[in-house]
Amino acid sequence: MRRLPKASTWAGSSLRCAAIGRVVPAGACTIPLPPIFTRRTLHRHGESQRSLFSTSPPKASPQGEIGCEIKPIPSTPGSTTTTGTVATITINNAARLNSLNSTLISQLTSTLQTLASPKYRPTLRVTIIKGSHPPDSPKTPAFTSGADIYEMSALQDASAARTFISNLATLCETFRTLPCLTVAQIHGLCLGGGLELAACADFRYATAASSFSMPETKYGIPSVIHARLLPDLIGWQRAREMVYLARFYGASEMREWGLVDRLCADEEELESQVHGLVREVARHGVRAMRVQKELVRVWGEEDLKTGIERGVESFATMFRDGAQEPRLYMKEFTGRKKLKEAGGKGS
């Protein structure tokens, strides 16, 4: 299998947003960036921001930021034509294993809500979430180690706890219901609320070095909110094992269980496989993909009869504008067939 270079796989123009306050010229890609992507959002956190695995409080306030990059998807490698855009969101809090404090939860939610807006909906095909890990970092790599345990330990009452977990639930639900396809690009630790965030993705690709756990009961709290997705992904008994026993699992076992969709040898292969998925998705009808994703969500939440009825309506919806997208994509198929038949007659 040919691997893509480590340099940017998406050749050509790009939009770099902006949690770091820097915008790279977009060239042919002219999608404007909303305020969240064009102002500096380098968030400094106080003593509450600490790693899940810290043995002592940090001596200095760490930094954290949410980065987002939007790039055009070439129709083929090296092509100058594009087939939509892909957004890559990076959780930049490597000093704390990319743990999620309240500020980062809020910023990540806002970023996803912006990507779901009408400004981006027509062209955005895929959104990827991954964790940062600088090459020179002594820390263990992590997709995200989940909710900030030190911030949770400082919660004073049920009201504060409800606010914190409700905000995390909003983040996960925003990611789960994003109109475009979503990918959790996992390298390293994927724990607790971070695993729940990954469970909300349409696809989870991971390196062999990744590890997974729902450790909440070890810390005197239950696994809640989008841990509810686990039984649908891995089955009830395995979900019970994960949330009751709080064990750690390797990526290969999670692949066997069905939580991980694609297992990759290293970060380079992970990047290559995710970009290959993006290009494959970009070949399909953009509206059809959005309608299909919404329908799959309905299948998971509603009864059989409702799912079938919504399917009928979804099909009809695609023909309300003169069937522009179905005609375009079906014409490509019928045109090839006619050319093939014409070639056969002339031989």
XYZ file of N, CA and C in Angstrom, residues 43-310:
804
model
N -6.092 29.923 25.228
C -6.749 29.981 26.525
C -5.802 29.550 27.636
N -5.631 30.421 28.604
C -4.811 30.087 29.756
C -5.734 29.658 30.892
N -5.371 28.577 31.529
C -6.226 28.029 32.566
C -5.504 28.040 33.902
N -6.297 28.133 34.951
C -5.738 28.192 36.291
C -5.445 26.824 36.861
N -5.452 26.753 38.177
C -5.029 25.538 38.856
C -5.953 24.352 38.588
N -7.148 24.609 38.038
C -8.076 23.503 37.813
C -7.650 22.613 36.659
N -6.812 23.123 35.742
C -6.458 22.364 34.544
C -5.276 21.448 34.832
N -5.550 20.160 35.060
C -4.497 19.209 35.377
C -4.773 17.883 34.710
N -3.753 17.137 34.506
C -3.862 15.872 33.794
C -4.557 14.813 34.617
N -5.257 13.917 33.926
C -5.900 12.791 34.586
C -4.896 11.956 35.349
N -3.655 11.920 34.860
C -2.654 11.059 35.465
C -1.610 11.836 36.264
N -1.868 13.117 36.566
C -0.933 13.877 37.377
C -0.910 13.319 38.794
N 0.262 13.243 39.376
C 0.381 12.782 40.755
C 0.440 13.943 41.723
N 0.620 15.142 41.212
C 0.644 16.336 42.045
C 0.156 17.516 41.226
N -0.362 18.558 41.891
C -0.858 19.722 41.155
C 0.244 20.364 40.321
N -0.091 20.901 39.145
C 0.918 21.579 38.326
C 1.404 22.840 39.020
N 2.658 23.178 38.809
C 3.237 24.347 39.448
C 2.935 25.621 38.680
N 2.566 25.487 37.416
C 2.271 26.666 36.603
C 0.998 26.425 35.814
N 0.320 27.497 35.461
C -0.902 27.377 34.679
C -0.567 26.928 33.265
N -1.109 25.817 32.809
C -0.826 25.346 31.461
C -1.611 26.142 30.430
N -1.298 25.940 29.184
C -2.008 26.592 28.101
C -2.768 25.543 27.306
N -3.821 25.964 26.683
C -4.590 25.070 25.834
C -5.255 25.856 24.734
N -5.523 25.221 23.620
C -6.185 25.902 22.517
C -6.856 24.875 21.622
N -7.852 25.341 20.902
C -8.507 24.531 19.879
C -8.102 25.099 18.525
N -7.507 24.268 17.685
C -7.120 24.698 16.346
C -8.020 24.060 15.307
N -8.251 24.763 14.228
C -9.072 24.213 13.144
C -8.489 24.635 11.805
N -8.422 23.689 10.891
C -7.882 23.939 9.558
C -8.886 23.427 8.529
N -9.219 24.259 7.581
C -10.156 23.884 6.523
C -9.422 23.903 5.196
N -9.492 22.791 4.478
C -8.784 22.689 3.202
C -9.688 22.087 2.131
N -9.441 22.456 0.869
C -10.176 21.834 -0.234
C -9.713 20.400 -0.434
N -10.621 19.561 -0.862
C -10.303 18.165 -1.152
C -10.090 18.023 -2.653
N -8.894 17.672 -3.103
C -8.679 17.480 -4.542
C -9.440 16.263 -5.031
N -9.957 16.344 -6.248
C -10.709 15.206 -6.791
C -9.815 13.986 -6.924
N -8.559 14.208 -7.268
C -7.556 13.141 -7.295
C -6.248 13.738 -6.798
N -5.325 12.925 -6.272
C -4.050 13.475 -5.814
C -3.361 14.277 -6.910
N -3.014 15.525 -6.610
C -2.346 16.380 -7.577
C -3.290 17.154 -8.467
N -4.599 16.900 -8.355
C -5.569 17.580 -9.202
C -5.781 19.013 -8.736
N -6.140 19.897 -9.657
C -6.420 21.290 -9.313
C -7.906 21.513 -9.069
N -8.746 20.538 -9.386
C -10.176 20.645 -9.113
C -10.459 20.092 -7.724
N -11.473 20.661 -7.067
C -11.807 20.242 -5.713
C -13.216 19.682 -5.654
N -13.458 18.888 -4.625
C -14.766 18.251 -4.457
C -15.314 18.532 -3.067
N -15.134 19.752 -2.596
C -15.590 20.102 -1.261
C -14.414 20.371 -0.342
N -14.708 20.494 0.941
C -13.673 20.807 1.916
C -13.677 19.808 3.062
N -12.550 19.758 3.772
C -12.404 18.932 4.971
C -11.897 19.829 6.094
N -12.478 19.685 7.269
C -12.050 20.450 8.440
C -11.327 19.520 9.411
N -10.164 19.942 9.862
C -9.408 19.180 10.856
C -9.297 20.009 12.126
N -9.888 19.516 13.195
C -9.862 20.185 14.494
C -8.830 19.491 15.371
N -7.969 20.275 15.994
C -6.924 19.722 16.849
C -7.081 20.231 18.274
N -7.098 19.303 19.218
C -7.114 19.652 20.637
C -5.664 19.854 21.061
N -5.276 21.082 21.281
C -3.894 21.420 21.625
C -3.762 21.657 23.128
N -3.582 20.587 23.861
C -3.368 20.678 25.305
C -2.484 19.510 25.726
N -1.423 19.297 24.939
C -0.578 18.114 25.120
C 0.065 18.049 26.495
N 0.314 19.195 27.112
C 0.924 19.206 28.439
C 0.038 18.531 29.472
N -1.251 18.463 29.189
C -2.210 17.806 30.079
C -2.914 16.658 29.360
N -2.182 16.003 28.467
C -2.716 14.856 27.722
C -4.010 15.205 26.996
N -4.086 16.453 26.533
C -5.245 16.949 25.779
C -6.555 16.788 26.540
N -6.470 16.897 27.872
C -7.687 16.830 28.680
C -8.555 18.050 28.405
N -9.845 17.902 28.658
C -10.823 18.925 28.310
C -11.326 19.630 29.560
N -10.945 20.891 29.725
C -11.502 21.712 30.789
C -12.697 22.479 30.241
N -13.363 23.226 31.098
C -14.593 23.906 30.681
C -14.375 24.875 29.531
N -13.256 25.585 29.537
C -13.006 26.551 28.470
C -12.783 25.854 27.141
N -12.008 24.783 27.144
C -11.779 24.048 25.898
C -13.055 23.375 25.413
N -13.862 22.873 26.342
C -15.149 22.282 25.965
C -16.003 23.323 25.250
N -16.057 24.529 25.809
C -16.843 25.608 25.204
C -16.313 25.987 23.829
N -14.994 26.121 23.699
C -14.412 26.513 22.425
C -14.576 25.435 21.358
N -14.436 24.182 21.755
C -14.610 23.091 20.798
C -16.059 23.011 20.337
N -16.988 23.204 21.262
C -18.408 23.225 20.902
C -18.701 24.355 19.920
N -18.178 25.540 20.195
C -18.400 26.692 19.310
C -17.819 26.452 17.922
N -16.655 25.817 17.870
C -16.035 25.508 16.584
C -16.923 24.578 15.767
N -17.433 23.537 16.412
C -18.308 22.586 15.716
C -19.608 23.249 15.278
N -20.165 24.108 16.121
C -21.399 24.808 15.751
C -21.175 25.717 14.550
N -20.017 26.330 14.476
C -19.691 27.164 13.318
C -19.606 26.322 12.048
N -18.970 25.162 12.147
C -18.854 24.282 10.980
C -20.215 23.758 10.527
N -21.173 23.683 11.455
C -22.514 23.206 11.111
C -23.395 24.302 10.523
N -22.906 25.530 10.493
C -23.705 26.660 10.032
C -23.891 26.626 8.516
N -24.905 27.345 8.008
C -25.153 27.378 6.560
C -23.958 27.853 5.742
N -23.075 28.628 6.335
C -21.908 29.128 5.610
C -20.998 27.986 5.161
N -20.915 26.930 5.952
C -20.006 25.825 5.644
C -20.716 24.588 5.107
N -21.987 24.459 5.411
C -22.729 23.247 5.078
C -22.662 22.840 3.608
N -22.745 23.764 2.646
C -22.774 23.339 1.237
C -21.520 22.624 0.750
N -20.368 22.897 1.354
C -19.126 22.328 0.822
C -18.386 21.408 1.784
N -18.691 21.488 3.075
C -17.937 20.699 4.055
C -18.345 19.231 3.985
N -17.394 18.374 3.643
C -17.661 16.947 3.487
C -17.354 16.144 4.747
N -16.244 16.458 5.397
C -15.778 15.662 6.536
C -15.165 16.583 7.587
N -15.416 16.267 8.849
C -14.736 16.936 9.953
C -13.966 15.900 10.760
N -12.694 16.170 10.988
C -11.800 15.274 11.723
C -11.441 15.931 13.051
N -11.458 15.157 14.129
C -10.939 15.633 15.411
C -9.755 14.767 15.801
N -8.688 15.407 16.230
C -7.512 14.676 16.694
C -6.862 15.446 17.836
N -5.938 14.795 18.533
C -5.205 15.441 19.607
C -3.807 15.799 19.158
N -3.240 16.833 19.761
C -1.886 17.249 19.403
C -0.860 16.456 20.203
N 0.312 16.285 19.601
C 1.441 15.669 20.303
C 2.723 16.154 19.652
N 3.297 17.253 20.158
C 4.542 17.772 19.583
C 5.634 16.709 19.580
N 6.442 16.649 18.519
C 7.485 15.620 18.412
C 8.441 15.591 19.598
N 8.696 16.764 20.193
C 9.649 16.825 21.299
C 8.986 16.712 22.669
N 7.688 16.407 22.689
C 6.976 16.334 23.962
C 7.324 15.055 24.717
N 7.634 15.161 26.017
C 7.912 13.965 26.816
C 6.639 13.263 27.261
N 5.498 13.899 27.022
C 4.228 13.348 27.459
C 3.773 12.189 26.574
N 2.969 11.314 27.156
C 2.334 10.250 26.398
C 1.391 10.869 25.371
N 1.380 10.397 24.125
C 0.430 10.947 23.149
C -1.003 10.641 23.561
N -1.915 11.521 23.180
C -3.316 11.326 23.541
C -4.225 11.958 22.503
N -5.277 11.247 22.155
C -6.399 11.854 21.430
C -7.006 12.882 22.381
N -7.502 12.425 23.497
C -7.824 13.245 24.656
C -8.006 12.314 25.843
N -7.479 12.734 26.981
C -7.610 11.928 28.196
C -8.936 12.172 28.890
N -9.827 12.917 28.239
C -11.168 13.104 28.772
C -11.324 14.388 29.560
N -12.402 14.451 30.323
C -12.690 15.646 31.109
C -11.619 15.849 32.177
N -11.347 17.111 32.456
C -10.320 17.494 33.424
C -10.715 17.017 34.820
N -10.005 16.028 35.335
C -10.375 15.433 36.618
C -10.161 16.398 37.772
N -9.181 17.283 37.668
C -8.965 18.250 38.744
C -10.075 19.293 38.779
N -10.563 19.668 37.618
C -11.703 20.591 37.602
C -12.929 19.911 38.186
N -13.136 18.642 37.841
C -14.274 17.919 38.409
C -14.139 17.766 39.915
N -12.918 17.551 40.393
C -12.722 17.372 41.838
C -13.016 18.645 42.617
N -13.023 19.784 41.926
C -13.292 21.063 42.583
C -14.769 21.452 42.534
N -15.603 20.644 41.889
C -17.031 20.953 41.830
C -17.622 20.901 43.236
N -18.373 21.928 43.602
C -18.821 22.083 44.986
C -20.184 21.474 45.283
N -21.044 21.394 44.274
C -22.399 20.908 44.546
C -23.007 20.331 43.277
N -24.243 19.831 43.417
C -24.923 19.186 42.295
C -25.168 20.154 41.148
N -25.433 21.412 41.473
C -25.686 22.397 40.421
C -24.451 22.610 39.557
N -23.300 22.744 40.192
C -22.053 22.921 39.441
C -21.729 21.678 38.634
N -21.981 20.513 39.224
C -21.721 19.258 38.516
C -22.629 19.121 37.299
N -23.890 19.511 37.468
C -24.836 19.423 36.354
C -24.415 20.348 35.215
N -23.974 21.538 35.546
C -23.524 22.478 34.517
C -22.326 21.928 33.761
N -21.353 21.394 34.491
C -20.145 20.864 33.855
C -20.482 19.722 32.906
N -21.239 18.745 33.386
C -21.499 17.565 32.558
C -22.467 17.899 31.428
N -23.354 18.872 31.635
C -24.261 19.291 30.563
C -23.485 19.933 29.422
N -22.467 20.711 29.760
C -21.641 21.326 28.724
C -20.873 20.276 27.932
N -20.376 19.249 28.618
C -19.688 18.167 27.914
C -20.666 17.394 27.036
N -21.888 17.200 27.531
C -22.913 16.521 26.735
C -23.252 17.323 25.485
N -23.319 18.640 25.615
C -23.592 19.497 24.458
C -22.492 19.366 23.417
N -21.246 19.324 23.874
C -20.125 19.131 22.951
C -20.273 17.821 22.193
N -20.486 16.733 22.913
C -20.594 15.421 22.264
C -21.770 15.370 21.298
N -22.898 15.941 21.715
C -24.082 15.902 20.859
C -23.899 16.759 19.610
N -23.215 17.882 19.747
C -22.931 18.727 18.585
C -22.070 17.978 17.581
N -21.091 17.241 18.080
C -20.236 16.440 17.196
C -21.034 15.299 16.575
N -21.863 14.645 17.372
C -22.641 13.501 16.874
C -23.611 13.909 15.778
N -24.184 15.087 15.884
C -25.211 15.522 14.932
C -24.681 16.466 13.858
N -23.381 16.619 13.760
C -22.812 17.447 12.703
C -23.297 16.933 11.347
N -23.747 17.802 10.449
C -24.329 17.329 9.182
C -23.380 16.532 8.302
N -22.096 16.875 8.329
C -21.134 16.146 7.497
C -20.642 14.900 8.221
N -19.913 14.046 7.504
C -19.318 12.881 8.136
C -18.204 13.306 9.089
N -18.001 12.513 10.133
C -17.017 12.859 11.156
C -16.076 11.688 11.412
N -14.835 12.033 11.746
C -13.807 11.025 12.012
C -13.064 11.387 13.292
N -12.902 10.421 14.180
C -12.009 10.568 15.326
C -10.679 9.939 14.928
N -9.650 10.761 14.804
C -8.316 10.302 14.408
C -7.509 10.111 15.692
N -7.398 8.867 16.134
C -6.920 8.565 17.483
C -5.487 8.053 17.470
N -4.643 8.745 18.224
C -3.271 8.283 18.452
C -2.963 8.476 19.928
N -2.805 7.385 20.649
C -2.509 7.475 22.069
C -3.736 7.247 22.926
N -3.791 7.920 24.066
C -4.857 7.714 25.038
C -6.198 8.240 24.534
N -7.226 7.456 24.770
C -8.601 7.852 24.443
C -9.450 7.412 25.632
N -9.711 8.337 26.543
C -10.248 7.970 27.849
C -11.507 8.750 28.209
N -12.386 8.097 28.960
C -13.523 8.763 29.566
C -14.336 9.592 28.601
N -14.470 10.885 28.923
C -15.216 11.785 28.046
C -14.620 11.880 26.665
N -13.316 11.641 26.544
C -12.685 11.616 25.225
C -13.128 10.427 24.408
N -13.320 9.283 25.074
C -13.823 8.106 24.373
C -15.278 8.331 23.962
N -16.028 9.018 24.811
C -17.414 9.342 24.459
C -17.461 10.263 23.244
N -16.550 11.229 23.198
C -16.471 12.106 22.026
C -16.153 11.291 20.781
N -15.217 10.357 20.903
C -14.865 9.495 19.769
C -16.039 8.618 19.358
N -16.816 8.156 20.338
C -17.974 7.308 20.039
C -19.022 8.050 19.223
N -19.012 9.378 19.298
C -19.969 10.187 18.541
C -19.592 10.319 17.072
N -18.366 9.954 16.720
C -17.905 10.076 15.339
C -18.506 8.980 14.468
N -18.594 9.251 13.179
C -19.054 8.228 12.243
C -18.006 7.142 12.062
N -16.732 7.529 12.152
C -15.631 6.573 12.008
C -14.570 6.865 13.064
N -13.949 5.788 13.554
C -12.844 5.904 14.506
C -11.653 5.142 13.946
N -10.622 5.869 13.544
C -9.378 5.281 13.054
C -8.327 5.489 14.141
N -7.530 4.465 14.421
C -6.579 4.555 15.528
C -5.269 3.863 15.202
N -4.200 4.324 15.836
C -2.908 3.650 15.722
C -2.864 2.481 16.697
N -1.960 1.547 16.406
C -1.804 0.378 17.268
C -1.333 0.763 18.661
N -0.720 1.932 18.793
C -0.214 2.389 20.088
C -1.295 3.016 20.962
N -2.501 3.115 20.464
C -3.575 3.762 21.216
C -4.115 2.844 22.308
N -4.675 3.447 23.337
C -5.310 2.678 24.410
C -6.594 3.372 24.834
N -7.524 2.579 25.336
C -8.882 3.051 25.583
C -9.338 2.640 26.978
N -10.122 3.511 27.614
C -10.655 3.175 28.934
C -11.808 4.101 29.285
N -12.732 3.581 30.077
C -13.763 4.385 30.725
C -13.476 4.301 32.221
N -12.585 5.145 32.739
C -12.072 4.977 34.102
C -12.891 5.656 35.194
N -14.071 6.175 34.869
C -14.786 7.041 35.806
C -15.036 6.402 37.172
N -15.450 5.127 37.210
C -15.781 4.525 38.504
C -14.574 4.468 39.434
N -13.369 4.480 38.872
C -12.161 4.540 39.712
C -12.086 5.854 40.481
N -12.773 6.868 39.972
C -12.710 8.195 40.570
C -14.023 8.586 41.243
N -14.867 7.592 41.495
C -16.071 7.843 42.270
C -17.208 8.479 41.521
N -17.210 8.385 40.208
C -18.308 8.911 39.401
C -18.699 7.868 38.357
N -19.928 7.909 37.853
C -20.325 6.960 36.811
C -19.942 7.464 35.424
N -19.880 6.564 34.476
C -19.772 6.939 33.062
C -21.169 7.322 32.602
N -21.310 8.504 32.035
C -22.648 9.013 31.723
C -22.714 9.535 30.286
N -23.629 10.386 30.047
C -23.957 11.027 28.763
C -23.727 10.093 27.568
N -22.732 10.352 26.713
C -22.623 9.601 25.463
C -21.907 8.268 25.601
N -21.635 7.858 26.842
C -21.260 6.461 27.070
C -22.434 5.562 26.686
N -23.616 6.159 26.610
C -24.808 5.411 26.180
C -24.657 4.851 24.767
N -23.771 5.415 23.980
C -23.551 4.914 22.624
C -22.780 3.596 22.605
N -22.058 3.287 23.676
C -21.190 2.110 23.676
C -21.934 0.800 23.441
N -23.090 0.560 24.086
C -23.788 -0.702 23.812
C -24.140 -0.897 22.342
N -24.445 0.197 21.650
C -24.768 0.091 20.227
C -23.534 -0.207 19.389
N -22.369 0.190 19.883
C -21.131 0.003 19.125
C -20.458 -1.329 19.422
N -20.465 -1.749 20.684
C -19.707 -2.945 21.073
C -20.560 -4.007 21.748
N -21.845 -3.740 21.943
C -22.717 -4.702 22.613
C -22.834 -4.404 24.104
N -23.946 -4.842 24.678
C -24.232 -4.508 26.072
C -23.225 -5.107 27.049
N -22.856 -6.372 26.861
C -21.992 -7.005 27.853
C -20.595 -6.388 27.874
N -20.067 -6.098 26.709
C -18.756 -5.457 26.664
C -18.826 -4.028 27.188
N -19.940 -3.353 26.932
C -20.114 -2.010 27.491
C -20.158 -2.076 29.015
N -20.840 -3.086 29.548
C -20.855 -3.267 31.006
C -19.437 -3.441 31.543
N -18.662 -4.274 30.860
C -17.288 -4.503 31.304
C -16.495 -3.202 31.320
N -16.639 -2.407 30.279
C -15.871 -1.164 30.189
C -16.231 -0.190 31.305
N -17.533 0.027 31.530
C -17.927 1.060 32.495
C -17.902 0.566 33.934
N -18.085 -0.737 34.164
C -18.033 -1.259 35.530
C -16.596 -1.428 36.025
N -15.740 -1.994 35.187
C -14.413 -2.408 35.634
C -13.328 -1.369 35.393
N -13.585 -0.400 34.519
C -12.641 0.705 34.279
C -11.264 0.214 33.839
N -11.229 -0.852 33.064
C -9.957 -1.395 32.583
C -9.434 -0.600 31.389
N -8.145 -0.810 31.108
C -7.542 -0.273 29.893
C -7.521 -1.360 28.825
N -7.749 -0.953 27.581
C -7.784 -1.889 26.459
C -6.880 -1.379 25.342
N -6.218 -2.299 24.674
C -5.392 -1.945 23.536
C -6.224 -1.713 22.291
N -5.620 -1.083 21.302
C -6.331 -0.755 20.068
C -6.757 -2.002 19.306
N -5.934 -3.046 19.334
C -6.283 -4.263 18.596
C -7.530 -4.910 19.181
N -7.654 -4.887 20.504
C -8.859 -5.447 21.124
C -10.077 -4.597 20.804
N -9.909 -3.298 20.790
C -11.023 -2.422 20.441
C -11.419 -2.581 18.970
N -10.474 -2.953 18.134
C -10.797 -3.260 16.736
C -11.637 -4.523 16.677
N -11.290 -5.527 17.465
C -12.060 -6.768 17.499
C -13.466 -6.531 18.041
N -13.579 -5.636 18.994
C -14.878 -5.345 19.589
C -15.758 -4.490 18.680
N -15.156 -3.788 17.741
C -15.922 -2.948 16.828
C -15.903 -1.472 17.155
N -15.180 -1.082 18.197
C -15.105 0.342 18.520
C -14.197 1.076 17.545
N -13.093 0.451 17.171
C -12.160 1.015 16.196
C -12.473 0.450 14.816
N -12.651 1.323 13.844
C -12.997 0.893 12.489
C -11.782 0.520 11.654
N -10.674 1.206 11.871
C -9.466 0.929 11.102
C -8.258 1.042 12.033
N -7.447 -0.017 12.066
C -6.255 -0.048 12.905
C -5.029 0.217 12.040
N -4.219 1.191 12.424
C -3.063 1.614 11.636
C -1.773 1.401 12.425
N -0.706 1.100 11.703
C 0.564 0.783 12.355
C 1.157 1.982 13.080
N 1.043 3.160 12.492
C 1.670 4.344 13.075
C 0.922 5.592 12.628
N 1.424 6.753 13.040
C 0.761 8.015 12.713
C 0.734 8.286 11.214
N 1.795 7.911 10.518
C 1.848 8.149 9.076
C 0.753 7.362 8.360
N 0.613 6.100 8.719
C -0.446 5.299 8.097
C -1.820 5.810 8.508
N -1.952 6.243 9.764
C -3.222 6.792 10.235
C -3.630 7.990 9.391
N -2.693 8.898 9.176
C -2.966 10.081 8.360
C -3.361 9.680 6.940
N -2.650 8.721 6.383
C -2.922 8.263 5.025
C -4.307 7.636 4.914
N -4.657 6.800 5.879
C -5.950 6.116 5.843
C -7.110 7.100 6.013
N -6.951 8.059 6.906
C -8.008 9.050 7.108
C -8.197 9.895 5.855
N -7.105 10.311 5.226
C -7.210 11.112 4.006
C -7.793 10.298 2.853
N -7.494 9.008 2.823
C -8.103 8.148 1.818
C -9.606 8.066 1.997
N -10.055 7.984 3.252
C -11.484 7.972 3.546
C -12.138 9.272 3.100
N -11.479 10.392 3.359
C -12.021 11.695 2.968
C -12.206 11.770 1.457
N -11.209 11.323 0.708
C -11.317 11.368 -0.760
C -12.440 10.458 -1.255
N -12.610 9.323 -0.604
C -13.684 8.407 -1.011
C -15.051 9.034 -0.774
N -15.235 9.636 0.393
C -16.499 10.291 0.716
C -16.784 11.432 -0.254
N -15.739 12.155 -0.644
C -15.905 13.323 -1.509
C -16.384 12.968 -2.908
N -16.325 11.703 -3.270
C -16.807 11.294 -4.599
C -18.326 11.155 -4.645
N -18.956 11.149 -3.480
C -20.400 10.927 -3.415
C -21.161 12.250 -3.335
N -22.453 12.194 -3.584
C -23.283 13.393 -3.560
C -23.277 14.054 -2.193
N -23.015 15.353 -2.152
C -22.893 16.039 -0.870
C -24.226 16.090 -0.132
N -25.316 16.386 -0.833
C -26.633 16.394 -0.189
C -27.056 14.988 0.178
N -26.773 14.049 -0.697
C -27.130 12.656 -0.412
C -26.445 12.169 0.858
N -25.184 12.561 1.058
C -24.463 12.152 2.257
C -25.072 12.782 3.504
N -25.461 14.047 3.419
C -26.077 14.703 4.575
C -27.409 14.059 4.926
N -28.216 13.796 3.892
C -29.513 13.159 4.122
C -29.323 11.752 4.676
N -28.336 11.032 4.140
C -28.081 9.673 4.614
C -27.644 9.671 6.079
N -26.793 10.616 6.453
C -26.345 10.661 7.848
C -27.508 10.934 8.790
N -28.357 11.876 8.423
C -29.517 12.167 9.258
C -30.425 10.948 9.365
N -30.578 10.226 8.276
C -31.430 9.039 8.288
C -30.833 7.945 9.174
N -29.528 7.764 9.121
C -28.873 6.783 9.996
C -29.093 7.149 11.457
N -29.041 8.436 11.762
C -29.317 8.875 13.135
C -30.733 8.505 13.545
N -31.690 8.714 12.649
C -33.079 8.351 12.933
C -33.201 6.848 13.160
N -32.524 6.050 12.345
C -32.557 4.597 12.524
C -32.126 4.196 13.931
N -31.138 4.911 14.466
C -30.626 4.568 15.786
C -31.495 5.049 16.928
N -32.349 6.035 16.675
C -33.121 6.645 17.752
C -34.603 6.299 17.720
N -35.135 5.960 16.553
C -36.572 5.735 16.421
C -36.878 4.259 16.166
N -38.163 3.940 16.151
C -38.581 2.561 15.904
C -38.504 2.231 14.413
N -38.700 0.960 14.093
C -38.569 0.482 12.717
C -39.515 1.207 11.766
N -40.777 1.329 12.149
C -41.766 1.949 11.271
C -41.405 3.399 10.974
N -41.012 4.131 12.005
C -40.626 5.528 11.812
C -39.411 5.639 10.903
N -38.449 4.739 11.091
C -37.255 4.749 10.255
C -37.579 4.544 8.786
N -38.504 3.631 8.503
C -38.901 3.374 7.117
C -39.634 4.579 6.534
N -40.540 5.152 7.311
C -41.296 6.308 6.837
C -40.376 7.497 6.557
N -39.414 7.707 7.439
C -38.469 8.799 7.218
C -37.604 8.535 5.993
